[in-house]
């Protein structure tokens, strides 16, 4: 009885409180309760503390690491969903601008964040690849990154071309890090697949199968992903207007993520978009609330997730979705977390410190590569100012002694080095 009332209350509260977007059914189970004393552990309050929970073998944890728009804001990153599987695999679906801040707040060792699936090549879906690439490199990732992404109508519109260009753009970063640290983590393996593939397998490793279906968005190339694990079907929809492939292949999914855009009036009034663009942005290049609801009513997922809308528009978006869909639903916010098993979907918010970063994993990086060309010339090195460098000697001597680095003292090769001895 209580839980029934609670559900009604939750449902009613949602209509006036857009910040809590979980609705109904056995998903998003009731949490909370009474704190029984002044010095006891508090009951579950919809909170996920990263690093404190081991997944069951048949469980998947999905974390929204970006749910917003291309236009960056401090409180909401662009599209990114991290899928963590009970068997230890972690796959990143889209890595939009700003999303690495959220991924790093989960404090996962960089060595486990190496596989990225890109739905399409708009920056709000992959531009933080640079932050994972370089940040993970300095944070100890021992291996290259691997990227899966679609081809395009022509070669220069595909993922392989994009990654090639990425590595060219960041060549200075690559060469300097490769010399100073080690080159291997700076490499990127690209697995480009046909964007026209319909439900074809593009990844099959460690009991996880990923399939691709075409999406309709801005030009040829965009896709959505169907993920199969432990007898479940999970769907990550990239940007798309309503399309027949999603309706056919996401049908009966255990968990279906699909974009849902704010209404045209929101874009025109709050976003300053010309009205003639606003009603196409929402509803021709993307999927609006009523269209999202129609799709979900048709495919009937066990749990539906909408994303790609500014949080201040969530309340209106919820009402629009509810005009065509009354099933289980979350409107995703950054750091929203779902644990998914055959038995249910549990929604929480991750709570993590602003200053967290990835913790080291067990595998060490290979040492610097011998024989690489030094990217710094003698002309620049001759500008090293002796008093500044020698001012650090006490601190560095202490460090050398503590870690037994005397044999590797880089200062001995420097003309300015003045040892105290
Ligand atoms: Zn897009
Ligand atoms: Zn987008």
Coordinates of C-alpha atoms and ligand atoms in Angstrom, one line a residue:
X1 CA 0.0 0.0 0.0
X2 CA 2.7 2.4 1.0
X3 CA 4.8 1.6 -2.0
X4 CA 1.7 2.1 -4.2
X5 CA 1.1 5.5 -2.7
X6 CA 4.7 6.3 -3.0
X7 CA 4.6 5.5 -6.7
X8 CA 1.6 7.8 -7.2
X9 CA 3.4 10.5 -5.3
X10 CA 6.5 10.0 -7.4
X11 CA 4.5 10.3 -10.5
X12 CA 2.7 13.4 -9.4
X13 CA 5.9 14.9 -8.1
X14 CA 7.5 14.4 -11.4
X15 CA 5.1 16.7 -13.1
X16 CA 6.3 19.6 -11.0
X17 CA 9.8 18.5 -10.2
X18 CA 11.8 17.9 -13.4
X19 CA 15.0 17.1 -11.4
X20 CA 13.7 13.7 -10.5
X21 CA 12.9 12.0 -13.8
X22 CA 12.4 8.3 -12.9
X23 CA 8.8 7.2 -13.4
X24 CA 6.9 4.2 -12.3
X25 CA 6.7 0.5 -12.3
X26 CA 9.2 -1.8 -10.7
X27 CA 12.0 0.2 -12.3
X28 CA 13.4 2.9 -10.1
X29 CA 12.5 1.1 -7.0
X30 CA 11.6 3.0 -3.9
X31 CA 14.5 3.9 -1.8
X32 CA 15.0 5.8 1.4
X33 CA 13.3 5.0 4.7
X34 CA 13.9 6.1 8.3
X35 CA 17.3 6.8 9.7
X36 CA 17.0 4.7 12.9
X37 CA 19.5 6.5 15.1
X38 CA 22.1 9.3 15.3
X39 CA 25.0 6.9 14.6
X40 CA 23.9 4.4 12.0
X41 CA 24.3 3.9 8.3
X42 CA 21.6 5.7 6.4
X43 CA 19.3 3.7 4.1
X44 CA 19.8 3.7 0.4
X45 CA 18.8 7.1 -1.0
X46 CA 19.1 6.7 -4.8
X47 CA 22.8 7.3 -4.5
X48 CA 25.6 5.5 -6.3
X49 CA 29.1 6.0 -4.9
X50 CA 31.6 5.2 -7.6
X51 CA 34.0 2.4 -6.8
X52 CA 31.9 0.9 -4.0
X53 CA 29.8 -1.7 -5.9
X54 CA 30.8 -4.9 -7.6
X55 CA 28.5 -5.9 -10.4
X56 CA 26.9 -9.3 -10.6
X57 CA 27.9 -11.3 -13.6
X58 CA 24.6 -10.8 -15.4
X59 CA 24.3 -7.1 -14.5
X60 CA 25.0 -4.0 -16.5
X61 CA 25.6 -0.6 -15.1
X62 CA 25.0 2.3 -17.4
X63 CA 26.2 5.8 -16.4
X64 CA 25.1 9.0 -18.3
X65 CA 28.4 10.9 -18.6
X66 CA 26.9 13.5 -20.9
X67 CA 23.3 14.3 -21.8
X68 CA 23.3 17.8 -23.2
X69 CA 23.8 19.9 -26.3
X70 CA 26.9 20.9 -28.4
X71 CA 26.9 24.3 -26.8
X72 CA 29.0 23.7 -23.7
X73 CA 27.8 24.5 -20.2
X74 CA 29.5 23.8 -16.9
X75 CA 26.7 21.7 -15.5
X76 CA 25.9 19.4 -18.4
X77 CA 28.3 17.7 -20.9
X78 CA 27.5 16.5 -24.4
X79 CA 26.4 13.0 -25.2
X80 CA 28.2 10.1 -23.5
X81 CA 27.1 6.8 -21.9
X82 CA 29.4 4.5 -20.2
X83 CA 28.3 0.8 -20.1
X84 CA 29.9 -1.4 -17.4
X85 CA 29.3 -5.1 -17.7
X86 CA 29.4 -7.7 -15.0
X87 CA 32.2 -9.5 -16.7
X88 CA 34.5 -6.5 -16.3
X89 CA 34.2 -5.0 -19.8
X90 CA 33.6 -1.3 -20.1
X91 CA 32.4 0.2 -23.4
X92 CA 32.0 4.0 -23.9
X93 CA 29.1 4.9 -26.3
X94 CA 29.8 8.4 -27.6
X95 CA 32.3 10.7 -25.9
X96 CA 30.9 14.2 -26.4
X97 CA 32.5 17.5 -25.4
X98 CA 33.0 17.9 -21.7
X99 CA 32.1 14.3 -20.9
X100 CA 35.5 13.2 -19.7
X101 CA 35.1 15.3 -16.6
X102 CA 32.2 13.0 -15.6
X103 CA 34.0 9.8 -16.6
X104 CA 37.0 10.8 -14.5
X105 CA 34.7 11.5 -11.6
X106 CA 34.0 7.8 -11.5
X107 CA 37.6 7.1 -10.6
X108 CA 38.1 4.2 -13.0
X109 CA 41.6 3.2 -13.9
X110 CA 42.5 4.5 -17.4
X111 CA 43.5 1.0 -18.5
X112 CA 39.9 -0.1 -18.4
X113 CA 38.7 2.8 -20.5
X114 CA 40.0 1.9 -24.0
X115 CA 37.0 1.0 -26.1
X116 CA 34.9 3.8 -27.7
X117 CA 31.9 3.5 -30.0
X118 CA 31.0 6.6 -31.9
X119 CA 27.4 7.0 -33.2
X120 CA 28.4 9.9 -35.6
X121 CA 31.0 12.5 -36.0
X122 CA 29.3 15.6 -34.6
X123 CA 31.7 17.0 -32.0
X124 CA 29.0 16.7 -29.3
X125 CA 29.4 12.9 -29.7
X126 CA 33.1 12.4 -29.9
X127 CA 35.1 15.6 -29.3
X128 CA 36.3 14.6 -25.8
X129 CA 38.3 11.8 -27.4
X130 CA 41.2 14.1 -27.0
X131 CA 40.7 14.3 -23.2
X132 CA 40.5 10.5 -22.9
X133 CA 43.4 10.0 -25.3
X134 CA 45.9 12.4 -23.6
X135 CA 44.5 12.3 -20.1
X136 CA 44.5 8.5 -20.0
X137 CA 48.0 8.5 -21.4
X138 CA 49.3 10.6 -18.5
X139 CA 47.1 8.7 -16.1
X140 CA 48.9 5.4 -16.9
X141 CA 46.9 3.7 -19.7
X142 CA 49.3 1.0 -21.0
X143 CA 47.6 0.3 -24.3
X144 CA 46.2 2.1 -27.4
X145 CA 42.6 3.2 -27.6
X146 CA 40.2 1.4 -29.9
X147 CA 37.5 3.2 -31.7
X148 CA 34.4 1.8 -33.5
X149 CA 32.6 4.1 -35.8
X150 CA 30.7 4.3 -39.1
X151 CA 31.9 4.9 -42.6
X152 CA 30.5 7.8 -44.6
X153 CA 29.1 8.3 -48.0
X154 CA 32.6 9.2 -49.1
X155 CA 35.9 8.3 -47.5
X156 CA 36.4 11.8 -46.0
X157 CA 33.1 11.5 -44.1
X158 CA 34.0 8.3 -42.2
X159 CA 35.5 7.5 -38.8
X160 CA 38.9 6.3 -40.1
X161 CA 39.4 9.7 -41.8
X162 CA 38.3 11.5 -38.7
X163 CA 40.8 9.6 -36.5
X164 CA 43.6 10.1 -39.0
X165 CA 42.9 13.8 -38.9
X166 CA 42.7 13.7 -35.1
X167 CA 46.1 12.2 -34.9
X168 CA 47.5 14.8 -37.3
X169 CA 45.9 17.6 -35.4
X170 CA 47.4 16.3 -32.2
X171 CA 50.8 15.3 -33.7
X172 CA 52.8 17.7 -31.5
X173 CA 51.0 16.3 -28.4
X174 CA 51.7 12.8 -29.7
X175 CA 55.4 13.3 -30.5
X176 CA 56.2 15.1 -27.2
X177 CA 54.4 12.6 -25.0
X178 CA 55.7 9.6 -27.0
X179 CA 59.3 10.8 -26.3
X180 CA 58.8 11.7 -22.7
X181 CA 56.5 8.9 -21.6
X182 CA 55.9 6.0 -24.0
X183 CA 54.3 5.9 -27.5
X184 CA 52.0 3.0 -27.2
X185 CA 49.0 4.7 -25.4
X186 CA 49.0 7.4 -28.0
X187 CA 48.0 5.0 -30.8
X188 CA 44.4 4.6 -31.8
X189 CA 43.1 1.5 -33.6
X190 CA 40.1 2.2 -35.8
X191 CA 37.4 -0.2 -36.6
X192 CA 35.2 1.4 -39.3
X193 CA 32.1 -0.3 -40.3
X194 CA 29.5 0.2 -43.0
X195 CA 27.0 2.9 -41.9
X196 CA 24.3 1.1 -44.0
X197 CA 24.8 -2.2 -42.0
X198 CA 21.4 -3.2 -40.7
X199 CA 21.7 -5.1 -37.4
X200 CA 25.0 -6.5 -38.4
X201 CA 27.6 -7.4 -35.7
X202 CA 30.4 -4.9 -35.4
X203 CA 31.8 -6.2 -32.1
X204 CA 31.8 -9.6 -30.6
X205 CA 34.2 -10.0 -27.7
X206 CA 34.0 -11.3 -24.1
X207 CA 30.3 -12.4 -24.4
X208 CA 29.3 -8.9 -25.6
X209 CA 27.8 -8.4 -29.1
X210 CA 27.3 -5.0 -30.5
X211 CA 25.2 -4.5 -33.7
X212 CA 24.8 -1.3 -35.8
X213 CA 21.7 0.1 -37.4
X214 CA 21.4 3.2 -39.6
X215 CA 20.1 6.5 -38.1
X216 CA 18.7 9.5 -39.9
X217 CA 20.5 12.7 -38.9
X218 CA 22.0 15.6 -40.9
X219 CA 23.7 13.4 -43.5
X220 CA 24.6 9.8 -44.3
X221 CA 26.8 8.1 -41.6
X222 CA 25.0 8.2 -38.2
X223 CA 24.1 4.9 -36.6
X224 CA 22.6 3.5 -33.4
X225 CA 24.0 0.5 -31.4
X226 CA 22.2 -2.6 -30.2
X227 CA 24.1 -4.3 -27.3
X228 CA 23.5 -7.9 -26.3
X229 CA 24.8 -9.2 -23.0
X230 CA 23.6 -11.9 -20.5
X231 CA 20.4 -12.5 -22.5
X232 CA 19.5 -8.8 -22.5
X233 CA 19.2 -6.3 -25.3
X234 CA 20.3 -2.8 -24.5
X235 CA 20.1 0.0 -27.1
X236 CA 22.1 3.2 -27.4
X237 CA 20.5 5.5 -30.0
X238 CA 22.8 8.2 -31.4
X239 CA 21.2 11.4 -32.9
X240 CA 18.3 10.5 -35.1
X241 CA 14.9 11.5 -36.2
X242 CA 12.3 8.7 -36.0
X243 CA 13.5 5.9 -38.2
X244 CA 12.2 2.5 -39.1
X245 CA 15.4 0.6 -38.1
X246 CA 15.2 1.7 -34.5
X247 CA 11.5 0.7 -34.3
X248 CA 12.3 -2.7 -35.8
X249 CA 15.5 -3.6 -34.0
X250 CA 15.1 -1.9 -30.6
X251 CA 11.8 -3.6 -30.1
X252 CA 11.3 -5.3 -26.7
X253 CA 14.7 -4.0 -25.5
X254 CA 15.5 -4.3 -21.9
X255 CA 16.9 -0.8 -21.9
X256 CA 16.5 1.7 -24.7
X257 CA 18.3 5.0 -24.9
X258 CA 17.1 7.5 -27.5
X259 CA 17.6 11.2 -28.0
X260 CA 14.6 13.5 -27.3
X261 CA 14.8 17.2 -28.1
X262 CA 13.1 20.1 -26.5
X263 CA 10.2 21.7 -28.2
X264 CA 10.7 24.3 -31.0
X265 CA 9.4 27.1 -28.8
X266 CA 12.2 26.4 -26.2
X267 CA 14.8 26.7 -28.9
X268 CA 13.3 29.9 -30.3
X269 CA 12.8 31.6 -26.9
X270 CA 15.4 30.2 -24.5
X271 CA 18.1 29.4 -27.0
X272 CA 17.7 32.3 -29.4
X273 CA 17.4 30.1 -32.4
X274 CA 15.6 31.5 -35.5
X275 CA 12.1 30.0 -35.4
X276 CA 12.5 28.6 -38.9
X277 CA 15.5 26.6 -37.7
X278 CA 14.0 25.8 -34.3
X279 CA 11.2 23.7 -35.7
X280 CA 13.5 21.8 -38.0
X281 CA 16.3 21.2 -35.4
X282 CA 13.9 19.6 -32.9
X283 CA 11.7 17.8 -35.3
X284 CA 13.4 17.1 -38.6
X285 CA 17.1 16.6 -37.7
X286 CA 16.2 15.2 -34.3
X287 CA 13.4 13.5 -32.3
X288 CA 11.0 15.6 -30.2
X289 CA 9.2 14.5 -27.1
X290 CA 5.9 13.3 -28.7
X291 CA 7.9 11.5 -31.4
X292 CA 10.1 9.9 -28.7
X293 CA 7.0 8.8 -26.9
X294 CA 5.5 7.3 -30.0
X295 CA 8.7 5.3 -30.7
X296 CA 8.7 3.9 -27.2
X297 CA 5.0 3.1 -27.2
X298 CA 5.7 1.1 -30.3
X299 CA 8.9 -0.8 -29.2
X300 CA 7.8 -1.2 -25.6
X301 CA 11.2 -1.4 -23.9
X302 CA 11.5 -2.5 -20.3
X303 CA 12.9 0.9 -19.6
X304 CA 13.2 4.0 -21.8
X305 CA 15.8 6.8 -21.5
X306 CA 15.6 10.2 -23.1
X307 CA 18.7 12.5 -23.4
X308 CA 20.1 15.4 -25.4
X309 CA 18.0 18.1 -23.8
X310 CA 19.0 21.0 -21.5
X311 CA 17.9 20.2 -17.9
X312 CA 15.7 23.3 -17.6
X313 CA 13.6 21.9 -20.5
X314 CA 13.0 18.5 -18.8
X315 CA 9.7 19.3 -17.3
X316 CA 8.2 20.3 -20.5
X317 CA 9.8 17.4 -22.3
X318 CA 8.3 15.0 -19.8
X319 CA 4.8 16.3 -20.4
X320 CA 5.4 16.0 -24.2
X321 CA 6.7 12.5 -23.9
X322 CA 3.7 11.6 -21.7
X323 CA 1.3 12.7 -24.4
X324 CA 2.3 9.6 -26.3
X325 CA 4.0 7.2 -23.9
X326 CA 3.2 6.0 -20.4
X327 CA 5.8 3.3 -19.8
X328 CA 8.9 3.3 -17.6
X329 CA 11.0 6.3 -18.4
X330 CA 14.0 8.3 -17.3
X331 CA 15.0 11.7 -18.6
X332 CA 18.7 11.4 -18.3
X333 CA 20.8 13.9 -16.5
X334 CA 24.6 13.8 -16.2
X335 CA 25.7 11.2 -13.7
X336 CA 22.4 9.3 -13.7
X337 CA 23.1 5.6 -13.2
X338 CA 21.0 2.5 -14.1
X339 CA 21.7 -1.0 -12.9
X340 CA 20.1 -3.4 -15.3
X341 CA 19.4 -7.1 -14.9
X342 CA 16.7 -9.4 -16.1
X343 CA 14.8 -8.7 -12.8
X344 CA 14.7 -5.0 -13.0
X345 CA 16.1 -1.6 -13.7
X346 CA 17.3 0.5 -10.8
X347 CA 17.9 4.2 -11.2
X348 CA 20.2 6.3 -9.1
X349 CA 22.4 9.4 -9.2
X350 CA 26.2 9.0 -8.9
X351 CA 27.8 11.2 -6.2
X352 CA 31.4 11.9 -6.7
X353 CA 33.9 14.6 -5.8
X354 CA 34.6 17.4 -8.2
X355 CA 38.4 16.8 -7.9
X356 CA 38.4 13.1 -8.5
X357 CA 40.6 11.6 -11.2
X358 CA 41.2 8.1 -12.4
X359 CA 43.0 5.8 -10.0
X360 CA 46.0 3.6 -11.1
X361 CA 45.3 0.1 -12.3
X362 CA 47.5 -2.9 -11.9
X363 CA 49.2 -2.8 -15.3
X364 CA 52.2 -0.5 -15.8
X365 CA 53.0 1.4 -19.0
X366 CA 55.9 0.2 -21.1
X367 CA 59.1 2.3 -20.6
X368 CA 60.1 5.1 -23.0
X369 CA 61.1 3.9 -26.4
X370 CA 64.9 4.0 -27.2
X371 CA 66.1 5.8 -30.2
X372 CA 63.2 8.2 -30.7
X373 CA 64.1 11.6 -32.0
X374 CA 64.1 14.3 -29.3
X375 CA 61.5 16.9 -30.2
X376 CA 63.5 19.6 -28.4
X377 CA 66.5 21.1 -30.1
X378 CA 69.9 22.1 -28.6
X379 CA 69.0 25.8 -29.4
X380 CA 66.0 25.6 -27.0
X381 CA 67.8 23.5 -24.4
X382 CA 70.6 26.1 -24.3
X383 CA 68.0 28.5 -23.0
X384 CA 67.6 26.6 -19.7
X385 CA 68.2 29.1 -16.9
X386 CA 70.7 27.6 -14.4
X387 CA 69.6 29.4 -11.2
X388 CA 66.0 28.3 -11.7
X389 CA 66.8 24.7 -12.3
X390 CA 69.4 24.5 -9.5
X391 CA 67.0 26.0 -7.0
X392 CA 65.1 22.7 -7.0
X393 CA 68.1 20.5 -6.1
X394 CA 67.3 19.9 -2.4
X395 CA 63.8 18.7 -3.3
X396 CA 65.0 16.6 -6.2
X397 CA 67.9 15.1 -4.1
X398 CA 65.3 14.0 -1.6
X399 CA 63.2 12.4 -4.3
X400 CA 66.2 10.6 -5.8
X401 CA 67.1 9.2 -2.5
X402 CA 63.6 8.1 -1.6
X403 CA 63.1 6.3 -4.9
X404 CA 66.7 5.2 -5.5
X405 CA 67.0 7.2 -8.7
X406 CA 70.6 8.3 -8.3
X407 CA 71.7 6.2 -11.3
X408 CA 69.1 7.9 -13.5
X409 CA 69.7 11.4 -12.4
X410 CA 68.7 13.4 -15.5
X411 CA 70.4 16.5 -14.1
X412 CA 73.9 15.1 -14.6
X413 CA 73.7 15.6 -18.4
X414 CA 72.8 19.3 -18.0
X415 CA 75.6 21.9 -18.3
X416 CA 74.0 24.0 -15.6
X417 CA 73.9 21.3 -13.0
X418 CA 75.6 22.2 -9.8
X419 CA 75.6 19.4 -7.3
X420 CA 76.0 20.4 -3.6
X421 CA 78.5 17.6 -3.1
Ligands
LIG1 ZN1 24.4 15.1 -34.2
LIG2 ZN1 24.0 15.5 -30.8

